[in-house]
Coordinates of C-alpha atoms in Angstrom, one line a residue:
Chain A
M13 CA 133.1 133.0 78.0
H14 CA 133.4 129.6 76.1
A15 CA 131.3 126.7 76.8
I16 CA 129.9 123.6 75.1
V17 CA 126.9 124.3 73.0
I18 CA 125.1 121.3 72.0
D19 CA 124.3 121.8 68.4
G20 CA 124.4 118.7 66.2
G21 CA 127.2 117.9 68.2
L22 CA 129.4 119.4 71.2
H23 CA 131.0 122.4 70.1
W24 CA 133.8 124.5 72.5
A25 CA 132.3 128.0 71.4
E26 CA 132.1 131.6 72.3
V27 CA 128.9 132.7 74.3
P28 CA 127.8 135.6 76.6
D29 CA 129.3 135.5 79.7
P30 CA 126.7 134.6 82.8
E31 CA 125.9 137.0 85.9
P32 CA 124.9 135.8 88.9
A33 CA 120.9 136.6 89.9
A34 CA 120.1 137.2 93.4
G35 CA 120.6 134.3 95.7
E36 CA 123.2 133.1 93.1
V37 CA 127.2 133.0 92.7
L38 CA 129.4 133.2 89.7
I39 CA 132.5 130.5 89.9
D40 CA 135.5 130.5 88.0
V41 CA 135.3 127.0 86.6
V42 CA 138.6 124.9 87.4
A43 CA 137.0 121.2 86.5
A44 CA 133.7 119.8 85.6
G45 CA 132.3 116.4 86.3
M46 CA 130.8 114.2 83.7
N47 CA 127.6 111.9 84.3
R48 CA 125.6 109.8 82.7
A49 CA 122.8 112.2 82.5
D50 CA 124.9 114.6 80.1
L51 CA 125.1 112.1 77.4
M52 CA 121.2 112.0 77.4
Q53 CA 121.0 115.8 77.2
A54 CA 124.2 115.7 74.7
K55 CA 121.6 113.5 72.7
G56 CA 118.6 116.2 72.9
Q57 CA 116.5 113.9 75.0
Y58 CA 117.2 115.3 79.1
P59 CA 116.6 119.2 78.6
P60 CA 118.0 121.7 81.4
P61 CA 115.4 122.2 84.1
P62 CA 113.7 125.7 84.1
G63 CA 116.2 128.6 84.8
A64 CA 119.6 126.2 84.4
P65 CA 122.1 127.2 81.5
P66 CA 121.6 125.5 78.5
Y67 CA 125.0 124.0 78.7
P68 CA 125.6 120.3 79.9
G69 CA 127.5 119.8 83.4
L70 CA 126.0 119.1 86.7
E71 CA 129.1 120.0 88.9
C72 CA 132.3 121.9 88.8
S73 CA 134.6 123.0 91.0
G74 CA 136.3 126.1 91.1
R75 CA 136.6 129.9 92.8
I76 CA 133.6 132.3 93.3
A77 CA 134.1 135.4 91.4
A78 CA 131.0 137.5 92.2
V79 CA 127.8 137.1 94.2
G80 CA 124.4 138.3 93.3
T81 CA 122.4 140.2 96.1
G82 CA 121.5 138.7 99.6
V83 CA 124.0 135.8 99.1
T84 CA 125.8 135.3 102.3
G85 CA 128.5 133.3 103.4
W86 CA 130.8 133.2 100.1
A87 CA 132.8 135.7 98.8
P88 CA 135.1 136.3 95.7
G89 CA 138.1 134.3 95.5
D90 CA 136.2 131.6 97.9
E91 CA 137.7 127.9 96.5
V92 CA 134.5 125.4 96.0
C93 CA 132.6 123.1 94.2
A94 CA 128.9 123.2 93.5
L95 CA 125.5 121.2 92.4
L96 CA 124.9 122.4 88.8
G97 CA 121.2 122.1 87.3
G98 CA 123.5 122.5 83.9
G99 CA 126.5 124.4 82.5
G100 CA 129.3 123.0 84.0
Y101 CA 130.8 122.2 81.0
A102 CA 131.7 126.0 80.9
Q103 CA 134.6 128.9 81.9
R104 CA 132.0 130.4 84.5
V105 CA 128.7 129.3 85.5
A106 CA 125.9 130.9 87.9
V107 CA 124.7 128.8 90.5
A108 CA 122.4 129.3 93.7
A109 CA 124.1 129.9 96.6
A110 CA 122.3 127.2 98.5
C111 CA 124.1 124.7 95.9
V112 CA 127.5 125.5 96.4
L113 CA 129.7 123.7 99.1
P114 CA 132.9 124.7 100.5
L115 CA 136.2 122.8 99.2
P116 CA 137.1 120.0 101.9
A117 CA 140.0 120.6 103.3
G118 CA 142.8 117.8 102.3
V119 CA 141.1 117.7 98.6
A120 CA 142.5 119.5 95.3
L121 CA 140.5 121.7 93.8
A122 CA 140.9 120.1 90.5
D123 CA 139.6 117.4 91.8
A124 CA 136.8 118.1 93.9
A125 CA 134.3 118.7 90.8
A126 CA 134.3 114.8 91.3
L127 CA 132.3 114.9 94.4
P128 CA 129.3 116.6 94.2
E129 CA 126.8 115.1 92.0
V130 CA 127.7 111.8 93.3
A131 CA 128.1 113.2 97.1
C132 CA 124.7 114.8 97.2
T133 CA 123.0 111.5 95.2
V134 CA 124.8 108.9 97.5
W135 CA 124.2 110.5 100.7
S136 CA 120.0 111.6 100.0
N137 CA 119.3 107.8 98.5
L138 CA 121.5 106.1 101.3
T139 CA 121.0 108.6 104.5
M140 CA 117.9 110.9 103.5
V141 CA 115.6 108.3 102.0
A142 CA 116.9 104.7 102.8
R143 CA 118.3 105.7 106.5
L144 CA 121.2 103.1 106.2
R145 CA 122.7 102.5 109.7
A146 CA 126.2 101.2 110.8
G147 CA 126.3 97.3 110.5
E148 CA 124.1 97.1 107.9
T149 CA 125.3 95.5 104.6
V150 CA 124.9 97.5 101.2
L151 CA 125.2 96.4 97.0
V152 CA 126.0 98.8 95.2
H153 CA 126.0 98.2 91.3
G154 CA 128.1 99.7 89.0
G155 CA 130.6 99.8 91.7
A156 CA 133.5 101.4 89.4
S157 CA 131.2 104.2 88.4
G158 CA 131.2 107.6 89.6
I159 CA 128.3 106.7 92.1
G160 CA 129.6 103.6 92.5
T161 CA 132.8 104.7 93.9
F162 CA 131.7 107.2 96.3
A163 CA 129.0 105.0 97.5
I164 CA 131.3 102.3 98.5
Q165 CA 133.5 104.7 100.3
Y166 CA 130.5 106.1 102.1
A167 CA 128.7 103.0 103.3
T168 CA 132.5 101.7 104.4
A169 CA 132.9 105.2 106.4
L170 CA 129.4 104.4 108.1
G171 CA 130.5 101.3 109.0
C172 CA 128.4 99.0 106.5
T173 CA 129.9 95.5 104.5
V174 CA 129.5 96.5 101.0
F175 CA 129.6 94.1 98.0
A176 CA 129.7 95.7 94.5
T177 CA 128.9 94.2 91.2
A178 CA 131.4 95.7 88.8
R179 CA 133.4 93.7 85.4
A180 CA 135.8 91.4 86.5
A181 CA 139.0 94.1 85.2
K182 CA 137.8 96.3 87.5
H183 CA 137.4 94.2 90.9
A184 CA 140.7 95.3 92.5
A185 CA 139.5 98.8 91.7
V186 CA 136.4 97.9 93.7
A187 CA 138.2 96.1 96.6
A188 CA 140.6 98.8 97.6
L189 CA 137.7 101.0 97.8
G190 CA 136.2 98.7 100.9
A191 CA 133.4 96.5 98.7
T192 CA 133.6 92.7 98.0
P193 CA 133.6 92.8 94.1
I194 CA 130.6 90.7 92.3
D195 CA 131.6 89.9 88.7
Y196 CA 127.8 90.2 87.5
E197 CA 128.8 89.3 84.1
H198 CA 129.6 85.7 85.5
E199 CA 127.6 85.6 88.7
D200 CA 123.8 86.0 89.6
F201 CA 124.9 89.1 92.3
A202 CA 121.4 87.5 94.2
T203 CA 122.6 84.6 94.9
R204 CA 126.1 86.2 96.6
V205 CA 124.9 88.6 98.9
E206 CA 121.5 89.8 101.0
A207 CA 121.7 93.4 101.2
D208 CA 119.4 95.6 103.5
V209 CA 119.7 98.5 101.1
I210 CA 120.7 98.0 97.3
L211 CA 121.5 101.5 94.8
D212 CA 120.5 100.5 91.4
I213 CA 121.0 101.8 88.3
V214 CA 120.0 99.3 86.1
G215 CA 116.1 99.1 86.9
A216 CA 113.7 96.9 85.4
S217 CA 115.7 93.9 84.2
Y218 CA 117.5 93.9 87.6
L219 CA 114.0 94.2 90.1
E220 CA 113.2 91.0 90.4
R221 CA 116.7 89.7 91.6
N222 CA 117.2 92.6 93.7
L223 CA 114.1 92.1 95.5
A224 CA 115.3 88.0 96.0
A225 CA 118.8 89.8 97.4
L226 CA 117.3 91.8 99.7
R227 CA 116.8 91.5 103.6
T228 CA 113.6 91.4 105.7
N229 CA 112.9 95.7 106.0
G230 CA 115.3 95.7 102.8
R231 CA 115.4 98.7 100.9
L232 CA 116.0 98.9 97.1
M233 CA 117.3 102.6 95.7
I234 CA 116.8 103.0 91.9
I235 CA 118.5 106.0 90.7
G236 CA 118.7 104.5 87.1
A237 CA 116.9 102.4 84.2
Q238 CA 119.6 101.0 82.2
G239 CA 118.4 98.1 82.5
G240 CA 114.5 99.1 81.5
L241 CA 111.8 100.9 82.6
T242 CA 108.8 98.3 82.8
T243 CA 108.8 94.8 84.4
E244 CA 106.8 92.8 86.9
L245 CA 106.4 93.3 90.3
N246 CA 105.8 90.7 92.6
I247 CA 104.1 92.2 95.4
G248 CA 104.0 89.3 97.7
W249 CA 107.6 89.9 97.5
L250 CA 107.5 92.8 99.0
L251 CA 104.6 92.3 101.6
A252 CA 106.6 89.1 103.0
K253 CA 110.1 90.9 103.2
R254 CA 108.3 94.2 104.5
A255 CA 110.2 95.6 101.4
T256 CA 110.6 99.4 100.0
V257 CA 111.4 100.1 96.7
A258 CA 112.0 103.8 96.3
A259 CA 113.1 105.8 92.8
T260 CA 115.0 109.2 93.0
T261 CA 116.5 111.6 90.4
L262 CA 118.4 114.3 91.9
R263 CA 118.4 117.0 88.8
S264 CA 114.8 117.0 88.8
R265 CA 114.4 117.8 92.6
P266 CA 113.3 122.1 93.5
L267 CA 115.8 124.0 94.9
E268 CA 114.8 123.3 98.9
E269 CA 115.1 120.1 98.3
K270 CA 118.5 120.4 96.4
A271 CA 119.6 122.7 99.1
A272 CA 118.6 120.4 101.8
I273 CA 120.4 117.7 100.6
V274 CA 123.5 120.2 99.9
R275 CA 123.4 121.2 103.5
G276 CA 123.0 117.4 104.8
V277 CA 126.2 116.4 102.4
R278 CA 128.2 119.3 104.1
E279 CA 127.1 118.4 107.7
Q280 CA 127.4 114.4 107.3
V281 CA 129.6 113.9 104.5
W282 CA 132.1 116.4 103.9
P283 CA 133.7 115.5 107.3
L284 CA 134.5 111.9 106.3
V285 CA 135.9 113.6 102.9
E286 CA 138.3 115.9 104.8
A287 CA 139.1 112.8 107.1
G288 CA 140.4 111.1 104.7
R289 CA 137.7 107.9 104.6
I290 CA 136.4 109.3 101.3
K291 CA 138.3 110.4 98.2
P292 CA 137.6 111.8 95.0
I293 CA 138.0 109.4 92.5
V294 CA 139.4 110.9 88.9
D295 CA 139.9 108.5 86.2
R296 CA 141.2 111.0 83.5
R297 CA 140.7 114.9 83.0
V298 CA 139.8 116.1 79.3
P299 CA 140.0 119.4 78.0
M300 CA 136.7 120.5 77.5
A301 CA 137.2 121.2 73.8
E302 CA 137.6 117.4 73.9
A303 CA 134.2 116.8 75.6
A304 CA 132.3 114.7 72.9
E305 CA 135.5 111.9 73.1
A306 CA 135.2 111.7 76.6
L307 CA 131.6 111.5 76.4
R308 CA 132.3 108.1 74.3
V309 CA 134.3 106.4 77.2
L310 CA 131.9 107.6 79.9
E311 CA 129.2 105.4 77.5
S312 CA 131.5 102.8 77.0
S313 CA 132.0 102.2 80.9
A314 CA 135.7 101.7 80.3
H315 CA 136.3 104.3 83.6
T316 CA 136.3 104.2 87.4
G317 CA 135.3 106.7 89.1
K318 CA 134.8 110.3 87.5
I319 CA 135.9 111.8 84.1
L320 CA 136.7 115.5 84.5
L321 CA 136.5 118.4 82.2
T322 CA 139.2 121.6 82.2
P323 CA 138.5 124.6 80.4
Chain B
M20 CA 89.1 78.3 129.8
H21 CA 87.3 78.3 126.1
A22 CA 88.8 79.3 123.3
I23 CA 88.2 79.4 119.2
V24 CA 89.7 76.3 118.0
I25 CA 90.2 76.1 114.3
D26 CA 89.6 72.3 113.3
G27 CA 87.0 72.2 109.8
G28 CA 85.5 74.7 111.5
L29 CA 85.7 77.3 114.7
H30 CA 84.3 75.6 117.7
W31 CA 84.2 77.4 121.1
A32 CA 85.9 74.7 123.5
E33 CA 87.7 73.9 126.7
V34 CA 91.0 74.5 126.0
P35 CA 94.0 74.6 128.9
D36 CA 94.6 77.9 130.8
P37 CA 97.9 80.0 129.3
E38 CA 100.6 81.0 131.8
P39 CA 102.3 83.8 131.4
A40 CA 105.8 83.0 130.4
A41 CA 109.1 85.3 131.6
G42 CA 108.5 88.6 129.9
E43 CA 104.7 88.4 129.3
V44 CA 101.5 89.2 131.1
L45 CA 98.4 87.2 131.4
I46 CA 95.3 89.0 130.3
D47 CA 91.4 88.0 131.3
V48 CA 90.1 89.4 127.8
V49 CA 86.9 91.8 127.8
A50 CA 86.6 91.8 123.9
A51 CA 88.7 90.8 121.1
G52 CA 89.3 92.5 117.6
M53 CA 88.6 90.5 114.1
N54 CA 90.9 91.3 111.3
R55 CA 91.0 89.9 107.5
A56 CA 94.1 88.3 109.1
D57 CA 91.4 86.0 111.2
L58 CA 89.7 85.0 107.6
M59 CA 93.2 83.4 106.2
Q60 CA 94.3 81.9 109.3
A61 CA 90.6 80.5 110.0
K62 CA 91.5 78.8 106.5
G63 CA 94.8 77.5 107.6
Q64 CA 96.5 79.8 105.1
Y65 CA 98.4 81.9 107.9
P66 CA 99.5 79.7 110.4
P67 CA 100.4 82.0 113.6
P68 CA 104.1 82.7 114.0
P69 CA 106.4 80.6 116.5
G70 CA 105.2 81.3 120.3
A71 CA 102.0 82.4 119.6
P72 CA 98.7 80.7 120.5
P73 CA 97.4 78.5 118.1
Y74 CA 94.1 80.5 118.4
P75 CA 92.9 83.4 116.3
G76 CA 92.8 87.2 117.1
L77 CA 95.6 89.6 117.0
E78 CA 94.1 91.9 119.6
C79 CA 92.1 92.3 122.7
S80 CA 91.1 94.7 125.6
G81 CA 90.7 93.1 129.4
R82 CA 92.3 92.9 132.9
I83 CA 95.8 91.7 133.5
A84 CA 95.1 88.5 135.6
A85 CA 98.7 87.8 136.2
V86 CA 102.2 89.1 135.0
G87 CA 105.7 86.5 134.3
T88 CA 109.0 87.0 135.8
G89 CA 110.4 90.1 135.0
V90 CA 107.7 92.0 134.3
T91 CA 107.8 95.6 135.3
G92 CA 104.9 98.3 134.7
W93 CA 102.1 96.2 134.7
A94 CA 100.1 94.5 137.7
P95 CA 96.9 92.5 138.0
G96 CA 94.0 94.4 137.6
D97 CA 95.3 96.8 134.7
E98 CA 93.1 97.6 132.2
V99 CA 95.2 97.1 129.1
C100 CA 94.7 96.5 125.3
A101 CA 97.1 94.4 123.5
L102 CA 98.6 93.6 120.1
L103 CA 98.6 89.9 120.1
G104 CA 100.4 87.4 117.6
G105 CA 97.3 85.3 118.0
G106 CA 94.9 84.1 120.7
G107 CA 92.4 87.0 121.0
Y108 CA 89.4 84.5 120.3
A109 CA 89.5 83.1 123.9
Q110 CA 88.7 84.0 127.5
R111 CA 92.3 84.5 128.6
V112 CA 95.4 85.0 126.3
A113 CA 99.5 85.7 127.5
V114 CA 101.1 88.1 125.3
A115 CA 104.6 89.9 126.0
A116 CA 104.6 92.6 128.2
A117 CA 106.2 94.6 125.4
C118 CA 102.6 94.5 123.0
V119 CA 100.8 95.8 125.9
L120 CA 99.2 99.1 125.9
P121 CA 97.0 101.4 128.6
L122 CA 93.1 101.7 128.3
P123 CA 93.2 105.3 126.7
A124 CA 91.6 107.6 129.4
G125 CA 88.0 108.4 127.8
V126 CA 87.4 104.9 126.4
A127 CA 85.0 102.0 127.5
L128 CA 87.2 98.9 128.0
A129 CA 84.7 97.0 126.1
D130 CA 85.9 99.2 123.1
A131 CA 89.6 99.2 123.3
A132 CA 90.1 95.4 121.6
A133 CA 89.3 98.1 118.2
L134 CA 92.9 99.6 119.0
P135 CA 95.6 98.0 118.7
E136 CA 95.9 96.4 115.6
V137 CA 94.8 99.2 113.7
A138 CA 96.5 102.0 115.3
C139 CA 100.1 99.8 115.4
T140 CA 99.4 98.9 111.6
V141 CA 98.4 102.9 110.9
W142 CA 101.1 104.6 112.8
S143 CA 103.9 102.3 111.4
N144 CA 102.7 103.0 108.0
L145 CA 102.4 106.4 108.3
T146 CA 104.8 107.9 110.7
M147 CA 107.6 105.8 111.0
V148 CA 107.5 104.3 107.0
A149 CA 105.8 107.0 105.2
R150 CA 106.7 109.9 107.1
L151 CA 103.5 111.5 106.8
R152 CA 103.4 115.5 107.7
A153 CA 100.7 117.9 108.2
G154 CA 99.5 119.5 105.6
E155 CA 100.2 116.3 103.0
T156 CA 97.3 114.8 101.2
V157 CA 96.2 111.2 102.0
L158 CA 94.2 108.3 100.6
V159 CA 93.3 105.4 102.2
H160 CA 91.3 102.8 100.4
G161 CA 89.1 101.0 101.9
G162 CA 87.8 103.8 104.1
A163 CA 85.1 102.1 105.8
S164 CA 87.2 99.1 107.2
G165 CA 89.0 98.9 110.8
I166 CA 92.3 100.0 109.5
G167 CA 90.4 102.6 107.0
T168 CA 88.5 104.3 109.8
F169 CA 91.2 104.6 112.2
A170 CA 93.6 106.1 109.5
I171 CA 91.2 108.7 108.5
Q172 CA 90.8 109.9 111.7
Y173 CA 94.5 109.5 112.3
A174 CA 95.4 111.5 109.4
T175 CA 93.0 113.9 109.9
A176 CA 94.1 114.5 113.5
L177 CA 97.7 114.9 112.1
G178 CA 96.4 118.2 109.6
C179 CA 96.3 116.3 106.6
T180 CA 93.7 116.2 103.8
V181 CA 92.1 113.0 103.8
F182 CA 90.2 111.1 100.3
A183 CA 89.1 107.9 101.5
T184 CA 87.2 105.0 98.8
A185 CA 84.3 103.3 100.0
R186 CA 81.3 102.0 98.9
A187 CA 78.2 104.9 98.1
A188 CA 76.2 103.5 100.8
K189 CA 79.3 104.2 103.4
H190 CA 79.9 107.5 102.5
A191 CA 78.2 109.2 105.1
A192 CA 80.3 107.1 107.8
V193 CA 83.3 108.3 105.8
A194 CA 83.0 111.7 105.9
A195 CA 81.9 112.0 109.5
L196 CA 85.1 110.8 110.4
G197 CA 86.9 113.4 108.4
A198 CA 87.5 112.1 104.5
T199 CA 86.2 113.4 101.3
P200 CA 84.7 109.9 100.4
I201 CA 85.6 108.4 96.3
D202 CA 82.7 105.9 95.1
Y203 CA 85.1 103.1 93.6
E204 CA 82.5 101.7 92.1
H205 CA 81.5 104.0 89.8
E206 CA 84.6 106.7 89.8
D207 CA 88.4 106.7 88.8
F208 CA 89.9 107.8 91.9
A209 CA 93.4 108.3 89.9
T210 CA 91.4 111.3 88.6
R211 CA 89.7 112.5 91.8
V212 CA 92.9 113.0 94.3
E213 CA 96.8 113.6 94.3
A214 CA 98.2 112.2 97.1
D215 CA 101.6 112.6 99.0
V216 CA 100.7 109.5 100.9
I217 CA 98.5 106.4 100.0
L218 CA 97.7 103.1 102.5
D219 CA 96.7 100.8 100.3
I220 CA 95.0 97.3 101.2
V221 CA 94.4 96.3 97.2
G222 CA 98.0 95.7 95.8
A223 CA 98.0 94.6 92.2
S224 CA 95.0 95.7 90.6
Y225 CA 95.2 99.4 92.1
L226 CA 99.3 99.7 91.3
E227 CA 99.1 101.5 88.0
R228 CA 96.5 104.1 89.3
N229 CA 97.9 104.4 92.8
L230 CA 100.8 105.6 91.3
A231 CA 99.3 107.6 88.8
A232 CA 97.7 109.4 91.8
L233 CA 101.1 109.8 93.4
R234 CA 102.8 113.4 93.9
T235 CA 106.1 114.1 93.6
N236 CA 108.1 112.1 96.7
G237 CA 104.8 110.2 97.1
R238 CA 104.5 107.3 99.3
L239 CA 102.5 104.3 98.5
M240 CA 102.1 102.0 101.6
I241 CA 100.8 98.8 100.6
I242 CA 99.4 96.3 103.8
G243 CA 97.2 94.1 102.0
A244 CA 97.0 92.6 98.5
Q245 CA 92.6 91.7 97.9
G246 CA 93.4 93.0 94.1
G247 CA 96.2 90.4 93.4
L248 CA 99.8 90.0 93.8
T249 CA 101.6 90.6 90.5
T250 CA 101.5 93.2 87.8
E251 CA 103.5 95.1 85.9
L252 CA 105.8 98.2 87.3
N253 CA 106.8 101.4 85.4
I254 CA 110.2 102.3 87.1
G255 CA 109.9 105.3 84.5
W256 CA 106.9 106.8 86.9
L257 CA 108.7 106.2 90.2
L258 CA 111.7 107.9 88.6
A259 CA 109.7 111.3 87.5
K260 CA 107.7 111.2 90.7
R261 CA 111.0 110.0 92.8
A262 CA 108.0 107.9 94.3
T263 CA 108.5 105.4 97.1
V264 CA 106.6 102.2 96.8
A265 CA 106.8 100.1 100.3
A266 CA 104.8 97.1 101.5
T267 CA 104.4 96.1 104.9
T268 CA 102.6 93.3 107.3
L269 CA 102.6 93.7 110.9
R270 CA 102.2 90.3 112.5
S271 CA 105.7 89.1 110.7
R272 CA 107.5 91.7 113.1
P273 CA 109.9 90.3 115.0
L274 CA 108.9 91.6 119.1
E275 CA 111.6 94.1 118.9
E276 CA 109.7 95.5 116.2
K277 CA 106.8 95.8 117.4
A278 CA 107.3 96.8 121.1
A279 CA 109.2 99.5 119.3
I280 CA 105.7 100.1 116.9
V281 CA 103.4 99.7 120.1
R282 CA 105.8 102.4 122.1
G283 CA 105.5 104.7 119.4
V284 CA 101.6 104.4 119.4
R285 CA 101.5 104.9 123.1
E286 CA 103.7 108.3 122.6
Q287 CA 102.4 109.6 119.3
V288 CA 98.6 108.2 119.1
W289 CA 97.6 107.6 122.2
P290 CA 97.2 111.3 123.2
L291 CA 95.2 111.7 120.1
V292 CA 92.8 108.8 121.5
E293 CA 92.6 110.9 124.8
A294 CA 92.0 114.0 123.6
G295 CA 89.0 112.9 121.4
R296 CA 90.7 113.0 118.3
I297 CA 90.2 109.5 117.5
K298 CA 87.8 107.3 118.3
P299 CA 87.1 103.3 117.9
I300 CA 84.8 102.8 115.9
V301 CA 82.3 99.6 116.9
D302 CA 80.3 98.1 113.9
R303 CA 78.7 95.4 116.4
R304 CA 79.6 92.9 119.0
V305 CA 79.2 89.2 118.8
P306 CA 79.8 86.4 121.4
M307 CA 82.9 84.4 120.8
A308 CA 80.7 81.3 120.5
E309 CA 79.2 82.9 117.1
A310 CA 82.9 83.6 115.5
A311 CA 82.3 82.0 112.2
E312 CA 79.2 84.0 111.8
A313 CA 80.8 87.1 112.7
L314 CA 83.8 86.4 110.1
R315 CA 81.3 86.2 107.4
V316 CA 80.3 89.4 107.9
L317 CA 83.7 90.5 108.1
E318 CA 84.8 88.9 104.7
S319 CA 81.4 90.6 103.0
S320 CA 82.6 93.8 104.4
A321 CA 78.7 94.9 105.2
H322 CA 80.5 96.5 108.3
T323 CA 81.8 100.1 109.2
G324 CA 84.7 100.3 111.4
K325 CA 85.6 97.0 113.5
I326 CA 84.1 94.1 114.8
L327 CA 84.2 93.0 118.4
L328 CA 84.3 89.4 120.0
T329 CA 83.0 89.0 123.5
P330 CA 84.0 86.0 125.7

C-alpha cells in the first residue's frame, strides 16, 4: 500500500501492507482527519506511541477489510471510523477493535473521519473529567478549530450556553454552530464571559485570564499549550473559586482508557450526531500525496473545522 | 448564654441566646472542634459568612434543644454533631438542619465534635472531587493534623495505600492510623512516593514537588496554603501526567453544597465510623474560657488530631 512516510519531508511512498494483530481490525481508509499533533510528528517532535504505525494520522473513516483473532462485533465490509495511535495517512491501517466506532446514521463515510479525535477529546474533557451539566456556561478557545467546532456543537446540544474565541473572520461560522463569538485579537475574553467550564488550547499565556473568567466551582480543561508551558499560578484564586485545573492529552492514554472513552462517545455522543445535533465540519479535502501542503494550511489556522486527507 | 467574643482578644462573655430560624435547629453544645480557620478569624482575617454567628467554631457536638419551623428528622434531645458556619465556641448554636449529623453509634458525644469538619473536608475532596478508588495511593500532608488523622483513616478504610508527611515525633501516631510516615523536615517526599491523589495544606511551596510526586491521572487537592499562594506552574507536567489540580474551601460553600456533602458523609463515611474503621482522634480537651491558650497550641502544631473545647 501507500502511506505518508516522514523522511526529511512527507512522502507518499510504497510501504508494507499492515496486518491486523489479535484484537485488531484492518481498515481500508476512505478519509483521514488531520490534527495539530500531526504537525509536531512531521517535525519529529511527537513520536508515535509504542505499537502504533510510524505514519501520521490519529483518526480515519473507512471499511473494515479484515479482523484479527478474537475480534467480535466487527466484520469485513462494516463502515466505521476509528481513533488511531498513528497511521491514518495511509491506504490501510490496523487498529485495536476497541478504538473503532460505527458510522453514525446520516453521516457520509467520507466525512466521518472528522469525528473520532474531536469527539473523544471533547467528551473525555467536558463530560468524563469536567462533568459538564445542562445549564452551565462553557468557553471554548479556538472555536473555529476542529476541536472547537465540535465542542461548541456538543455543549450546545447538552443545553449549555457557549462562548467561543475566534478571529473576527470566523465569527459567522462559530455563531452558526451555537456559540457567542469573542474576537480574542481585540477583546479580553475574561471581561466577556463567566464560565463554569473552559476548554483551552493556549496554556500559559491564557492561564491567569482563564482563572479570572472561571465561575465558582469552575473547571479549566487544558488540552494544548500553543501559548507556552510555564507561568505563575495564584493558588489563592483557585481556593477562592474552588476551581479545578486539569490537563489531558488523548494519544498518550493507554488502550483501556481510550476504549472507555470510545464507549462513552458511542453511548453519549453518537446519538447526538445521529439526531443531527452535531455535524462533522469539513473545511476541505486534500489528496494524501499533498499532505505537506495541507499541513501548512492547518498550521496557518486558515481553516474552519477539519481538514481531511483522501488516499 | 456564654460564647467566645472576638474583641481585641478572645473573651468568654455573656451574649444573647440564639434562636433557631426556620429550617434550623438549636444545639446545646457539649464540645466544639477547633480548626486553623479559627486562628485567622480570631485575628480578624476570616470573617464569618453572611448569616453565621459572629463567634468562632466550625463544628460541634451536643443535644438538640429546639427545632425551628419546617424542620423534620430532628427533635429535642437528639444527640448530634454539626458542621457550622461559625458559633461553635458557645453554649448554644443555631444551625441549618441540613448541616446536622446523627451521633455515630459507638462514638462518645463529647468526642463527636472532632468529626464534622474533617469528615466533610476529607470526603468532599477525596471522594466527591478526586473520586479516590480502592487500590490507589494517597499522600496526605500534615498527617498528624485533624484533617490528616482523619484522611489517613478514611483512605485506609477505602482500601488505599497511604503515605503521610509529619514531624518525626509524630510518626508513631501516623503509622498507627495506617500511613507510612515521611519526615518532611529531613526527606524530600517527592522521592518517597508516587501518589494517585495528594491532599495538600501547604500550597505554593509544595506545588512543584506535589506535581513531581503525582502519578499519571493524578489529582492534587489543595485545601490550604500555609506555604504561600503564588508559584510557577509547569503546564507541560500537567499535560504529560494528565493531572488535575483542584482547590477547595468548605466554609465558603453555599448551604446546598454543604448539605450535599453532609448527606455524602452520612451515607459513605458514617458507616466506616460506626464500624470502628475511623475514630475521632482527640488530642486534648480545654475549657472554652481558655480558648486563646488552646489556639496557641493549635498554631504551634504541637497536637495530634483535634483539640476540643468544652463549655
